[in-house]
Amino acid sequence: DTEVTQTPKHLVMGMTNKKSLKCEQHMGHRAMYWYKQKAKKPPELMFVYSYEKLSINESVPSRFSPECPNSSLLNLHLHALQPEDSALYLCASSQESPGEQYFGPGTRLTVT
Amino acid sequence: DAKTTQPPSMDCAEGRAANLPCNHSTVSGNEYVYWYRQIHSQGPQYIIHGLKNNETNEMASLIITEDRKSSTLILPHATLRDTAVYYCIVLAPNSGNTPLVFGKGTRLSVIA
């Protein structure tokens, strides 16, 4: 199984809502990532988890809160987002070769 | 910052070989060259990677110059489904789950 799944596929939320994005992989990978991608731009790294511990936070605002409950799951909790946070949020995982990352299909988030 | 330079766009006739160049003149001795692609509205997909020898897999071939300052990704028989943005990335594997830094990539359009 070389699949990374993400739910939901689409999400529309208001600026006062609290929502969560979920990511799951069953490849035994020990590193998981969140990326943000704006329209017509390349993906940008947000967070890296390694062995279930947060190892990299690319100065992401606190309204984005990652969580790694176990080695297969990665969540991104959203609270008080702004319209400019509307984007495609991508999850990825990797094992021995950090450059060989497997990406999920993404969650397209719209903040109204 | 991305350490690679790619042309912003290229066209290729269906059935012909697509040759996508990448310049990475500042590559370090321990850095590999990775190629990913992103089909519209999907997550990025790993294609191939190499250090200094040419590499081939079921998707593509990677030709790296002897001085390692540039490389070419070859899709031998391009199809319409190969239309995507192709990203060339250099990084050192086994360096603590190093995140990918995406440049602007090359938008390849395969034309019938």
Coordinates of N, CA, C and O in Angstrom, one line a residue, chain A residues 21-66:
Chain A
L21 N -8.1 18.8 9.7 CA -7.7 18.0 8.5 C -7.0 16.7 9.0 O -6.2 16.8 9.9
K22 N -7.3 15.6 8.3 CA -6.7 14.3 8.7 C -5.9 13.7 7.5 O -6.2 13.9 6.4
C23 N -4.8 13.0 7.9 CA -3.9 12.4 7.0 C -3.6 11.0 7.6 O -3.3 10.9 8.8
E24 N -3.5 10.0 6.7 CA -3.2 8.6 7.2 C -2.3 7.9 6.1 O -2.5 8.1 4.9
Q25 N -1.3 7.2 6.7 CA -0.5 6.3 5.8 C -0.2 5.0 6.5 O -0.1 5.0 7.7
H26 N -0.2 3.9 5.7 CA 0.1 2.6 6.3 C 1.3 2.0 5.6 O 1.4 0.8 5.4
M27 N 2.3 2.8 5.3 CA 3.5 2.3 4.7 C 4.7 2.2 5.7 O 5.8 1.9 5.4
G28 N 4.4 2.4 7.0 CA 5.4 2.3 8.0 C 6.4 3.4 8.0 O 7.4 3.3 8.6
H29 N 6.0 4.5 7.3 CA 6.9 5.7 7.3 C 7.0 6.4 8.7 O 5.9 6.4 9.4
R30 N 8.1 6.9 9.0 CA 8.3 7.5 10.3 C 8.3 9.0 10.3 O 8.4 9.7 11.3
A31 N 8.3 9.6 9.1 CA 8.2 11.0 9.0 C 6.9 11.4 8.2 O 6.6 10.8 7.2
M32 N 6.3 12.5 8.7 CA 5.1 13.0 8.0 C 5.2 14.5 7.9 O 5.8 15.1 8.8
Y33 N 4.5 15.0 6.9 CA 4.7 16.4 6.6 C 3.4 17.1 6.3 O 2.5 16.4 5.7
W34 N 3.2 18.4 6.6 CA 2.2 19.2 6.0 C 2.8 20.3 5.2 O 3.7 20.9 5.5
Y35 N 2.2 20.4 4.0 CA 2.5 21.5 3.0 C 1.3 22.3 2.7 O 0.2 21.8 2.7
K36 N 1.5 23.6 2.4 CA 0.4 24.4 1.9 C 0.7 24.9 0.5 O 1.9 25.2 0.2
Q37 N -0.3 24.9 -0.3 CA -0.1 25.3 -1.7 C -1.1 26.3 -2.2 O -2.3 25.9 -2.2
K38 N -0.7 27.5 -2.5 CA -1.6 28.5 -3.0 C -1.7 28.2 -4.5 O -0.8 27.7 -5.2
A39 N -2.8 28.8 -5.1 CA -3.0 28.6 -6.6 C -1.8 29.1 -7.4 O -1.3 30.2 -7.1
K40 N -1.4 28.3 -8.3 CA -0.3 28.6 -9.3 C 1.0 28.8 -8.6 O 1.9 29.4 -9.2
K41 N 1.2 28.3 -7.4 CA 2.5 28.4 -6.7 C 2.9 27.0 -6.3 O 2.1 26.0 -6.2
P42 N 4.2 26.8 -6.0 CA 4.7 25.4 -5.6 C 4.3 25.2 -4.1 O 4.0 26.1 -3.4
P43 N 4.3 23.9 -3.7 CA 4.0 23.6 -2.3 C 5.0 24.2 -1.4 O 6.2 24.3 -1.7
E44 N 4.6 24.7 -0.2 CA 5.5 25.2 0.8 C 5.3 24.4 2.1 O 4.2 24.2 2.6
L45 N 6.5 24.0 2.7 CA 6.4 23.2 3.9 C 5.9 24.0 5.1 O 6.2 25.2 5.3
M46 N 5.0 23.3 5.9 CA 4.5 23.9 7.1 C 5.2 23.2 8.3 O 5.8 23.9 9.2
F47 N 5.0 21.9 8.4 CA 5.5 21.1 9.6 C 6.1 19.8 9.1 O 5.7 19.2 8.1
V48 N 7.0 19.3 10.0 CA 7.6 18.0 9.8 C 7.5 17.3 11.1 O 7.9 17.8 12.2
Y49 N 6.9 16.1 11.1 CA 7.0 15.2 12.3 C 7.9 14.0 12.0 O 7.8 13.4 10.9
S50 N 8.8 13.7 12.9 CA 9.7 12.6 12.8 C 9.5 11.7 14.0 O 9.7 12.2 15.2
Y51 N 9.2 10.5 13.9 CA 8.9 9.6 15.0 C 8.0 10.2 16.0 O 8.2 10.2 17.2
E52 N 6.9 10.7 15.4 CA 5.8 11.3 16.1 C 6.1 12.5 16.9 O 5.2 13.0 17.7
K53 N 7.3 13.1 16.7 CA 7.6 14.3 17.4 C 7.8 15.5 16.3 O 8.3 15.2 15.2
L54 N 7.3 16.6 16.7 CA 7.4 17.8 15.8 C 8.9 18.1 15.7 O 9.6 18.5 16.7
S55 N 9.4 18.1 14.5 CA 10.9 18.4 14.3 C 11.1 19.7 13.5 O 12.1 20.3 13.7
I56 N 10.1 20.1 12.7 CA 10.3 21.4 12.0 C 8.9 22.1 12.0 O 7.9 21.5 11.7
N57 N 9.0 23.4 12.3 CA 7.8 24.3 12.2 C 8.3 25.5 11.5 O 9.1 26.2 12.0
E58 N 7.8 25.6 10.3 CA 8.3 26.7 9.4 C 7.6 28.0 9.8 O 7.0 28.7 8.9
S59 N 7.7 28.4 11.0 CA 7.1 29.7 11.5 C 5.6 29.9 11.1 O 5.2 30.9 10.6
V60 N 4.9 28.8 11.3 CA 3.5 28.8 10.9 C 2.7 29.5 12.0 O 2.9 29.2 13.2
P61 N 1.7 30.3 11.7 CA 0.9 30.9 12.7 C 0.2 29.9 13.6 O -0.1 28.8 13.2
S62 N -0.1 30.3 14.8 CA -0.6 29.4 15.8 C -2.0 29.0 15.5 O -2.6 28.1 16.2
R63 N -2.7 29.6 14.6 CA -4.0 29.2 14.2 C -4.0 27.9 13.5 O -5.1 27.3 13.3
F64 N -2.8 27.4 13.1 CA -2.6 26.1 12.6 C -1.9 25.2 13.7 O -0.8 25.6 14.1
S65 N -2.5 24.1 14.1 CA -2.0 23.3 15.2 C -1.9 21.9 14.7 O -2.9 21.2 14.6
P66 N -0.6 21.4 14.5 CA -0.5 20.0 14.1 C -0.5 19.0 15.3 O -0.3 19.4 16.4

